[in-house]
Amino acid sequence: MIETDKIVLAELASLLLKDGQLPTAQENELRRLLEKYPDAKDNLRHRLANTDIHVPFDLRTTDLDQEWKILKTKYNERKIAPNYHRLNGNWKPAIRIAAALLLLFTFVWIWKSYLKPVNYLIPDKVYGQKNDVLPGENGAILKIKGQDEINLMNKQVDGSLPQGIELKDGKLLYSQLKTEESNPIHTLIVPKRSTIALTLSDGTRVWVNSESELTYKANFEKNERKVRLKGEAYFEVAKDTKRPFVVEANDLNVQAIGTAFDINSYKPNAKVLLTEGRLKVNGQENEIFIDAGNGVKMINSQLVAFPIPDMEEATAWKDGYFYFENKSMQQILDELSRWYGIKIDSNVSLDKRRYKGGIKRDVTLAEVCNLLKDLTGYQLTIDKEKLIVNKLVDKK
């Protein structure tokens, strides 16, 4: 965070504590600063969610609207009370009470005003769920070493992007940057409920899935194009025989020249599915070459090649579909959690059966649950941001 921004934030917080509210211009400035530094909001959200900040109630279960009204009333009463400044007798308890009240007031105010309400929960008028959940959308956070983060969820970001980078129709486009002296590391962070497509400076196209990170340089080196992946991404590599394209993911090192492939590294044992061309894959103990239509995965520290039963497995998610073929219930639920931003609460032990099916990713969660009920035999109940899993009761 820039030092001047820290000072402005501190000044605005002081004014808030002094006056109980901020003029519109200053309130907008505070909102702008918190939007500029999403890490600060994420930090606060995490700390509050885990009750690291000890306040007289649990913010996760409290009616904040009611508490807000009570605190405003108490604050104003203390502010105008004629004996407010009289510290008769033992003054230390009074100071502690006042400090606790101000601390509580501050955190509730920040929670109410600056942590955006969940806006992807909607009523369900079709499937009988308590509520429904909208699907995710395009977006990411771009971190450039030595610079401020750029929130690509915001469609108005062109002024924040360095020269040579453009956000167009939800896709991030790189061109060869003119200055070779400055070649910072870029990290593209794709949170839950998001995906993003980008074109790197060499022309390689990449689709990055939810809850993933891709790290790369704005301009690749003269003898190699290297990126690092956490999570899942699909690559269409621009051909360049002089510079192999290398993806590092967990314990795998994947090398390509002009190919198309998917890498899934959500779990420690990453899996590669090759749809075009040829790949060289290095693992912990061995090296393997595969051609299109084959995949590679790690089994007991050894790379093992296998034929891909259905090529749609590699491309479905980037093309906007859930692909449930030969997946367990746990794998299906993991995908739903990433795309809809929900927490899974399973009341039963999930079986190891594999299922067949699929559905578009642009539908609401309730529609997916309706399909899965018939497909798997599990009862899926949506409760705000939680998906509760139960076995269906057999009807006799």
Short mmCIF file of C-alpha atoms in Angstrom, two decimals:
data_model
loop_
_atom_site.label_atom_id
_atom_site.label_comp_id
_atom_site.label_asym_id
_atom_site.label_seq_id
_atom_site.Cartn_x
_atom_site.Cartn_y
_atom_site.Cartn_z
CA MET A 1 0.00 0.00 0.00
CA ILE A 2 1.30 3.47 -0.91
CA GLU A 3 2.31 5.49 2.16
CA THR A 4 0.07 8.45 1.30
CA ASP A 5 -2.90 6.11 0.99
CA LYS A 6 -2.18 4.79 4.49
CA ILE A 7 -2.21 8.34 5.82
CA VAL A 8 -5.50 9.18 4.07
CA LEU A 9 -7.12 6.00 5.39
CA ALA A 10 -5.98 6.84 8.92
CA GLU A 11 -7.31 10.40 8.66
CA LEU A 12 -10.68 9.23 7.35
CA ALA A 13 -10.97 6.66 10.16
CA SER A 14 -10.19 9.38 12.72
CA LEU A 15 -12.88 11.66 11.31
CA LEU A 16 -15.36 8.82 11.43
CA LEU A 17 -14.67 8.13 15.10
CA LYS A 18 -14.87 11.81 15.91
CA ASP A 19 -18.09 12.69 14.07
CA GLY A 20 -19.88 9.36 13.74
CA GLN A 21 -20.22 9.78 9.96
CA LEU A 22 -18.36 11.11 6.94
CA PRO A 23 -19.35 13.67 4.33
CA THR A 24 -20.24 12.07 0.99
CA ALA A 25 -16.97 13.01 -0.72
CA GLN A 26 -14.84 11.55 2.08
CA GLU A 27 -16.99 8.44 2.34
CA ASN A 28 -16.55 7.89 -1.41
CA GLU A 29 -12.79 8.32 -1.02
CA LEU A 30 -12.69 5.70 1.72
CA ARG A 31 -14.71 3.33 -0.46
CA ARG A 32 -12.32 3.98 -3.37
CA LEU A 33 -9.27 3.17 -1.27
CA LEU A 34 -10.76 -0.07 0.01
CA GLU A 35 -11.65 -1.04 -3.56
CA LYS A 36 -8.08 -0.20 -4.62
CA TYR A 37 -6.63 -2.54 -2.00
CA PRO A 38 -8.74 -5.72 -2.16
CA ASP A 39 -6.20 -7.54 0.01
CA ALA A 40 -7.18 -5.28 2.92
CA LYS A 41 -10.84 -6.21 2.52
CA ASP A 42 -10.03 -9.89 2.09
CA ASN A 43 -7.85 -9.76 5.19
CA LEU A 44 -10.60 -8.15 7.22
CA ARG A 45 -13.19 -10.59 5.92
CA HIS A 46 -10.97 -13.54 6.85
CA ARG A 47 -10.22 -12.23 10.33
CA LEU A 48 -13.85 -11.44 11.07
CA ALA A 49 -15.04 -14.77 9.68
CA ASN A 50 -12.66 -16.61 11.98
CA THR A 51 -13.41 -14.35 14.96
CA ASP A 52 -9.76 -13.36 15.37
CA ILE A 53 -10.99 -9.92 16.43
CA HIS A 54 -12.61 -10.34 19.81
CA VAL A 55 -15.78 -8.30 20.11
CA PRO A 56 -18.77 -8.80 22.44
CA PHE A 57 -20.68 -10.83 19.81
CA ASP A 58 -20.09 -13.13 16.85
CA LEU A 59 -20.40 -11.15 13.63
CA ARG A 60 -21.20 -14.33 11.72
CA THR A 61 -24.49 -14.85 13.57
CA THR A 62 -25.52 -11.32 14.52
CA ASP A 63 -28.24 -9.20 12.94
CA LEU A 64 -25.96 -6.38 11.83
CA ASP A 65 -28.85 -4.12 10.85
CA GLN A 66 -30.18 -4.22 14.39
CA GLU A 67 -26.73 -3.85 15.97
CA TRP A 68 -26.01 -0.91 13.69
CA LYS A 69 -29.13 0.92 14.91
CA ILE A 70 -28.34 0.17 18.57
CA LEU A 71 -24.73 1.31 18.28
CA LYS A 72 -25.64 4.52 16.49
CA THR A 73 -28.15 5.31 19.24
CA LYS A 74 -25.63 4.56 22.00
CA TYR A 75 -22.95 6.57 20.27
CA ASN A 76 -25.16 9.62 19.82
CA GLU A 77 -26.46 9.39 23.40
CA ARG A 78 -22.91 9.29 24.77
CA LYS A 79 -21.91 12.15 22.52
CA ILE A 80 -24.65 14.54 23.71
CA ALA A 81 -25.11 13.38 27.32
CA PRO A 82 -24.29 16.24 29.76
CA ASN A 83 -22.22 14.03 32.05
CA TYR A 84 -20.31 12.33 29.21
CA HIS A 85 -17.01 14.05 30.04
CA ARG A 86 -17.28 13.66 33.81
CA LEU A 87 -15.01 10.91 34.99
CA ASN A 88 -15.99 10.67 38.63
CA GLY A 89 -14.43 8.03 40.85
CA ASN A 90 -12.55 5.26 39.10
CA TRP A 91 -12.10 6.51 35.52
CA LYS A 92 -10.35 3.45 34.04
CA PRO A 93 -13.51 1.30 33.59
CA ALA A 94 -15.19 4.21 31.81
CA ILE A 95 -12.25 4.55 29.41
CA ARG A 96 -12.31 0.81 28.69
CA ILE A 97 -16.06 0.88 28.01
CA ALA A 98 -15.70 3.87 25.69
CA ALA A 99 -12.79 2.23 23.84
CA ALA A 100 -14.71 -1.04 23.45
CA LEU A 101 -17.74 0.83 22.14
CA LEU A 102 -15.65 2.74 19.58
CA LEU A 103 -13.86 -0.43 18.48
CA LEU A 104 -17.14 -2.27 18.08
CA PHE A 105 -18.69 0.69 16.29
CA THR A 106 -15.77 0.85 13.86
CA PHE A 107 -15.76 -2.82 12.90
CA VAL A 108 -19.52 -3.00 12.43
CA TRP A 109 -19.40 0.18 10.32
CA ILE A 110 -16.63 -1.24 8.11
CA TRP A 111 -18.43 -4.58 7.85
CA LYS A 112 -21.67 -2.88 6.86
CA SER A 113 -20.27 -0.27 4.51
CA TYR A 114 -17.30 -1.77 2.73
CA LEU A 115 -17.62 -5.54 2.59
CA LYS A 116 -19.94 -5.90 -0.36
CA PRO A 117 -23.12 -7.84 0.35
CA VAL A 118 -23.51 -11.16 -1.40
CA ASN A 119 -25.34 -10.22 -4.59
CA TYR A 120 -25.41 -13.60 -6.30
CA LEU A 121 -28.06 -15.13 -4.01
CA ILE A 122 -31.51 -14.93 -5.59
CA PRO A 123 -34.99 -16.34 -4.82
CA ASP A 124 -35.84 -19.77 -6.25
CA LYS A 125 -39.32 -19.85 -7.77
CA VAL A 126 -38.96 -23.12 -9.67
CA TYR A 127 -37.27 -25.93 -7.72
CA GLY A 128 -38.44 -25.32 -4.13
CA GLN A 129 -35.02 -24.38 -2.72
CA LYS A 130 -34.66 -21.84 0.12
CA ASN A 131 -32.75 -19.66 -2.34
CA ASP A 132 -30.82 -19.99 -5.59
CA VAL A 133 -27.26 -19.03 -6.58
CA LEU A 134 -26.24 -17.30 -9.80
CA PRO A 135 -23.35 -18.78 -11.80
CA GLY A 136 -19.89 -17.19 -11.87
CA GLU A 137 -18.60 -14.78 -14.48
CA ASN A 138 -15.44 -13.44 -16.12
CA GLY A 139 -12.98 -11.73 -13.81
CA ALA A 140 -9.66 -11.88 -11.99
CA ILE A 141 -7.13 -9.90 -9.97
CA LEU A 142 -3.91 -8.91 -11.76
CA LYS A 143 -0.82 -8.48 -9.60
CA ILE A 144 2.20 -6.84 -11.22
CA LYS A 145 5.34 -6.95 -9.11
CA GLY A 146 6.08 -3.54 -7.63
CA GLN A 147 2.70 -2.06 -8.60
CA ASP A 148 -0.82 -1.83 -7.21
CA GLU A 149 -3.22 -4.70 -7.84
CA ILE A 150 -5.76 -4.28 -10.63
CA ASN A 151 -9.27 -5.61 -10.14
CA LEU A 152 -10.35 -7.05 -13.49
CA MET A 153 -13.84 -7.69 -12.09
CA ASN A 154 -14.31 -3.98 -12.71
CA LYS A 155 -14.98 -3.41 -16.40
CA GLN A 156 -13.60 0.15 -16.23
CA VAL A 157 -9.91 -0.68 -15.77
CA ASP A 158 -8.25 0.51 -18.97
CA GLY A 159 -6.70 3.49 -17.20
CA SER A 160 -5.13 1.19 -14.60
CA LEU A 161 -3.56 -1.25 -17.06
CA PRO A 162 0.03 -0.70 -18.21
CA GLN A 163 0.65 0.19 -21.84
CA GLY A 164 0.49 -2.90 -24.02
CA ILE A 165 -2.21 -4.65 -21.93
CA GLU A 166 -5.91 -4.39 -22.70
CA LEU A 167 -9.12 -5.83 -21.26
CA LYS A 168 -11.49 -6.39 -24.16
CA ASP A 169 -14.82 -8.24 -23.96
CA GLY A 170 -13.74 -9.74 -20.64
CA LYS A 171 -10.45 -11.07 -22.08
CA LEU A 172 -6.98 -9.89 -21.13
CA LEU A 173 -4.79 -9.15 -24.15
CA TYR A 174 -1.01 -8.67 -24.09
CA SER A 175 1.17 -7.28 -26.84
CA GLN A 176 4.95 -7.14 -26.90
CA LEU A 177 5.76 -4.33 -24.50
CA LYS A 178 8.23 -1.85 -25.95
CA THR A 179 10.47 -1.52 -22.89
CA GLU A 180 12.71 -4.55 -22.51
CA GLU A 181 14.39 -3.12 -19.40
CA SER A 182 11.24 -3.46 -17.32
CA ASN A 183 9.81 -6.97 -17.52
CA PRO A 184 7.99 -7.53 -14.22
CA ILE A 185 6.37 -10.76 -13.10
CA HIS A 186 2.59 -10.83 -13.51
CA THR A 187 0.30 -13.03 -11.41
CA LEU A 188 -3.28 -13.53 -12.52
CA ILE A 189 -5.45 -14.62 -9.59
CA VAL A 190 -8.83 -16.10 -10.51
CA PRO A 191 -11.02 -16.49 -7.40
CA LYS A 192 -14.05 -18.71 -6.94
CA ARG A 193 -17.03 -17.79 -9.13
CA SER A 194 -14.71 -16.55 -11.90
CA THR A 195 -12.82 -17.55 -15.02
CA ILE A 196 -10.81 -15.49 -17.47
CA ALA A 197 -9.25 -15.89 -20.90
CA LEU A 198 -6.06 -14.13 -21.93
CA THR A 199 -3.66 -13.90 -24.82
CA LEU A 200 -0.01 -13.75 -23.78
CA SER A 201 2.62 -11.62 -25.50
CA ASP A 202 3.71 -14.51 -27.78
CA GLY A 203 0.15 -15.12 -29.00
CA THR A 204 -0.53 -18.13 -26.74
CA ARG A 205 -4.16 -18.26 -25.63
CA VAL A 206 -4.97 -19.38 -22.08
CA TRP A 207 -8.24 -20.03 -20.27
CA VAL A 208 -7.83 -19.97 -16.47
CA ASN A 209 -10.42 -21.74 -14.34
CA SER A 210 -11.87 -20.74 -10.95
CA GLU A 211 -9.65 -20.77 -7.85
CA SER A 212 -6.46 -20.74 -9.94
CA GLU A 213 -3.32 -18.64 -10.40
CA LEU A 214 -1.13 -18.11 -13.44
CA THR A 215 2.31 -16.46 -13.08
CA TYR A 216 4.32 -15.23 -16.09
CA LYS A 217 6.41 -12.36 -17.41
CA ALA A 218 4.93 -9.62 -19.58
CA ASN A 219 7.58 -10.45 -22.21
CA PHE A 220 9.00 -13.95 -22.43
CA GLU A 221 12.72 -14.66 -22.45
CA LYS A 222 14.60 -15.05 -25.74
CA ASN A 223 15.17 -18.78 -25.34
CA GLU A 224 12.13 -19.93 -23.36
CA ARG A 225 8.49 -19.13 -22.56
CA LYS A 226 7.73 -20.18 -19.01
CA VAL A 227 4.59 -19.89 -16.86
CA ARG A 228 3.63 -21.32 -13.47
CA LEU A 229 0.13 -22.66 -12.75
CA LYS A 230 -1.86 -23.35 -9.60
CA GLY A 231 -5.28 -24.83 -10.27
CA GLU A 232 -6.50 -25.43 -13.82
CA ALA A 233 -5.92 -23.84 -17.22
CA TYR A 234 -6.27 -24.73 -20.88
CA PHE A 235 -3.48 -23.65 -23.23
CA GLU A 236 -3.42 -23.11 -26.99
CA VAL A 237 0.30 -22.58 -27.49
CA ALA A 238 1.56 -20.33 -30.30
CA LYS A 239 4.15 -22.17 -32.37
CA ASP A 240 7.75 -21.04 -31.85
CA THR A 241 10.38 -23.72 -32.54
CA LYS A 242 13.16 -21.61 -31.02
CA ARG A 243 11.37 -21.09 -27.69
CA PRO A 244 9.60 -24.05 -26.08
CA PHE A 245 6.59 -23.20 -23.96
CA VAL A 246 6.98 -24.55 -20.41
CA VAL A 247 4.26 -24.90 -17.77
CA GLU A 248 5.24 -25.69 -14.18
CA ALA A 249 2.36 -27.17 -12.17
CA ASN A 250 2.96 -28.91 -8.83
CA ASP A 251 5.57 -31.60 -9.55
CA LEU A 252 5.08 -31.52 -13.32
CA ASN A 253 7.08 -29.67 -15.96
CA VAL A 254 5.21 -29.65 -19.28
CA GLN A 255 7.04 -28.58 -22.45
CA ALA A 256 5.34 -27.72 -25.74
CA ILE A 257 6.06 -25.93 -29.01
CA GLY A 258 2.68 -25.60 -30.74
CA THR A 259 0.01 -27.63 -28.96
CA ALA A 260 -3.29 -27.46 -27.07
CA PHE A 261 -3.75 -29.07 -23.67
CA ASP A 262 -5.44 -28.85 -20.27
CA ILE A 263 -3.62 -29.04 -16.93
CA ASN A 264 -5.56 -29.72 -13.73
CA SER A 265 -3.42 -29.23 -10.63
CA TYR A 266 -6.04 -28.61 -7.94
CA LYS A 267 -4.85 -31.81 -6.26
CA PRO A 268 -1.17 -32.61 -5.54
CA ASN A 269 -1.13 -35.14 -8.40
CA ALA A 270 -1.65 -32.97 -11.46
CA LYS A 271 -3.20 -34.34 -14.67
CA VAL A 272 -2.48 -33.29 -18.26
CA LEU A 273 -4.86 -33.86 -21.20
CA LEU A 274 -3.43 -33.24 -24.68
CA THR A 275 -5.88 -32.32 -27.46
CA GLU A 276 -3.42 -31.20 -30.18
CA GLY A 277 0.26 -31.74 -31.00
CA ARG A 278 2.89 -33.40 -28.83
CA LEU A 279 4.11 -32.84 -25.28
CA LYS A 280 7.11 -33.68 -23.17
CA VAL A 281 6.24 -34.06 -19.50
CA ASN A 282 8.83 -34.29 -16.71
CA GLY A 283 7.90 -35.65 -13.30
CA GLN A 284 9.69 -36.39 -10.07
CA GLU A 285 11.36 -39.56 -11.33
CA ASN A 286 10.74 -39.95 -15.06
CA GLU A 287 10.06 -38.20 -18.37
CA ILE A 288 7.38 -39.10 -20.88
CA PHE A 289 6.24 -38.00 -24.36
CA ILE A 290 2.59 -38.08 -25.41
CA ASP A 291 0.67 -37.36 -28.61
CA ALA A 292 -2.78 -35.82 -29.06
CA GLY A 293 -5.61 -37.86 -27.59
CA ASN A 294 -3.57 -38.96 -24.58
CA GLY A 295 -3.09 -37.76 -21.03
CA VAL A 296 -0.52 -38.02 -18.26
CA LYS A 297 -0.96 -38.36 -14.52
CA MET A 298 1.27 -39.19 -11.56
CA ILE A 299 0.85 -42.57 -9.85
CA ASN A 300 3.21 -43.42 -6.98
CA SER A 301 5.71 -40.74 -8.10
CA GLN A 302 5.77 -42.18 -11.64
CA LEU A 303 4.30 -40.50 -14.74
CA VAL A 304 1.80 -42.75 -16.50
CA ALA A 305 0.25 -42.12 -19.93
CA PHE A 306 -3.35 -43.04 -20.74
CA PRO A 307 -5.78 -42.58 -23.65
CA ILE A 308 -8.44 -39.87 -23.19
CA PRO A 309 -11.87 -41.57 -23.48
CA ASP A 310 -13.62 -38.35 -24.50
CA MET A 311 -11.79 -35.20 -25.64
CA GLU A 312 -14.64 -33.10 -24.24
CA GLU A 313 -13.21 -33.79 -20.78
CA ALA A 314 -10.33 -31.41 -21.57
CA THR A 315 -12.34 -28.58 -23.12
CA ALA A 316 -15.84 -28.65 -21.57
CA TRP A 317 -15.26 -26.17 -18.74
CA LYS A 318 -13.66 -23.54 -21.00
CA ASP A 319 -16.51 -24.00 -23.48
CA GLY A 320 -19.06 -23.36 -20.73
CA TYR A 321 -20.12 -26.85 -19.65
CA PHE A 322 -19.93 -29.04 -16.57
CA TYR A 323 -18.59 -32.44 -17.64
CA PHE A 324 -19.61 -35.15 -15.18
CA GLU A 325 -18.50 -38.18 -17.22
CA ASN A 326 -16.66 -40.72 -15.04
CA LYS A 327 -16.49 -38.33 -12.07
CA SER A 328 -17.23 -39.11 -8.44
CA MET A 329 -19.73 -37.15 -6.38
CA GLN A 330 -16.87 -35.48 -4.50
CA GLN A 331 -15.30 -34.27 -7.76
CA ILE A 332 -18.67 -32.91 -8.92
CA LEU A 333 -19.21 -31.07 -5.62
CA ASP A 334 -15.70 -29.59 -5.80
CA GLU A 335 -16.52 -28.12 -9.21
CA LEU A 336 -19.80 -26.67 -7.96
CA SER A 337 -18.03 -25.11 -4.98
CA ARG A 338 -15.48 -23.37 -7.20
CA TRP A 339 -17.96 -22.08 -9.79
CA TYR A 340 -20.83 -21.02 -7.51
CA GLY A 341 -18.68 -19.92 -4.54
CA ILE A 342 -20.55 -22.14 -2.10
CA LYS A 343 -19.54 -24.22 0.90
CA ILE A 344 -20.31 -27.95 0.78
CA ASP A 345 -21.86 -29.49 3.91
CA SER A 346 -22.21 -33.25 3.49
CA ASN A 347 -24.32 -35.10 6.06
CA VAL A 348 -23.55 -38.49 4.50
CA SER A 349 -20.53 -40.46 3.40
CA LEU A 350 -20.16 -39.97 -0.35
CA ASP A 351 -19.94 -43.14 -2.40
CA LYS A 352 -17.19 -43.86 -4.95
CA ARG A 353 -19.53 -44.39 -7.89
CA ARG A 354 -18.77 -42.64 -11.18
CA TYR A 355 -21.49 -40.72 -12.98
CA LYS A 356 -22.33 -39.67 -16.52
CA GLY A 357 -23.91 -36.42 -17.54
CA GLY A 358 -23.36 -32.72 -18.01
CA ILE A 359 -25.04 -29.32 -18.05
CA LYS A 360 -24.22 -25.76 -19.08
CA ARG A 361 -22.33 -23.65 -16.54
CA ASP A 362 -24.48 -20.56 -17.15
CA VAL A 363 -27.49 -21.99 -15.29
CA THR A 364 -28.27 -21.35 -11.64
CA LEU A 365 -27.25 -23.77 -8.90
CA ALA A 366 -30.83 -24.94 -8.28
CA GLU A 367 -31.08 -26.23 -11.84
CA VAL A 368 -27.83 -28.17 -11.45
CA CYS A 369 -29.05 -29.62 -8.15
CA ASN A 370 -32.26 -30.76 -9.82
CA LEU A 371 -30.23 -32.63 -12.45
CA LEU A 372 -27.88 -34.16 -9.88
CA LYS A 373 -30.77 -35.39 -7.74
CA ASP A 374 -31.92 -37.59 -10.62
CA LEU A 375 -28.39 -38.46 -11.69
CA THR A 376 -26.87 -39.39 -8.33
CA GLY A 377 -29.68 -40.08 -5.87
CA TYR A 378 -28.47 -37.40 -3.44
CA GLN A 379 -30.75 -34.69 -2.09
CA LEU A 380 -29.06 -31.29 -2.50
CA THR A 381 -30.42 -28.38 -0.46
CA ILE A 382 -29.31 -24.79 -0.95
CA ASP A 383 -29.23 -22.67 2.21
CA LYS A 384 -27.81 -19.22 1.40
CA GLU A 385 -24.14 -19.87 0.47
CA LYS A 386 -24.20 -23.48 1.63
CA LEU A 387 -25.03 -26.66 -0.27
CA ILE A 388 -26.21 -29.43 2.05
CA VAL A 389 -25.89 -33.01 0.80
CA ASN A 390 -28.22 -35.81 2.01
CA LYS A 391 -29.25 -39.18 0.65
CA LEU A 392 -32.68 -39.39 -0.91
CA VAL A 393 -35.21 -41.30 1.15
CA ASP A 394 -36.44 -44.36 -0.76
CA LYS A 395 -40.16 -44.17 -1.50
CA LYS A 396 -41.99 -47.43 -0.94
#
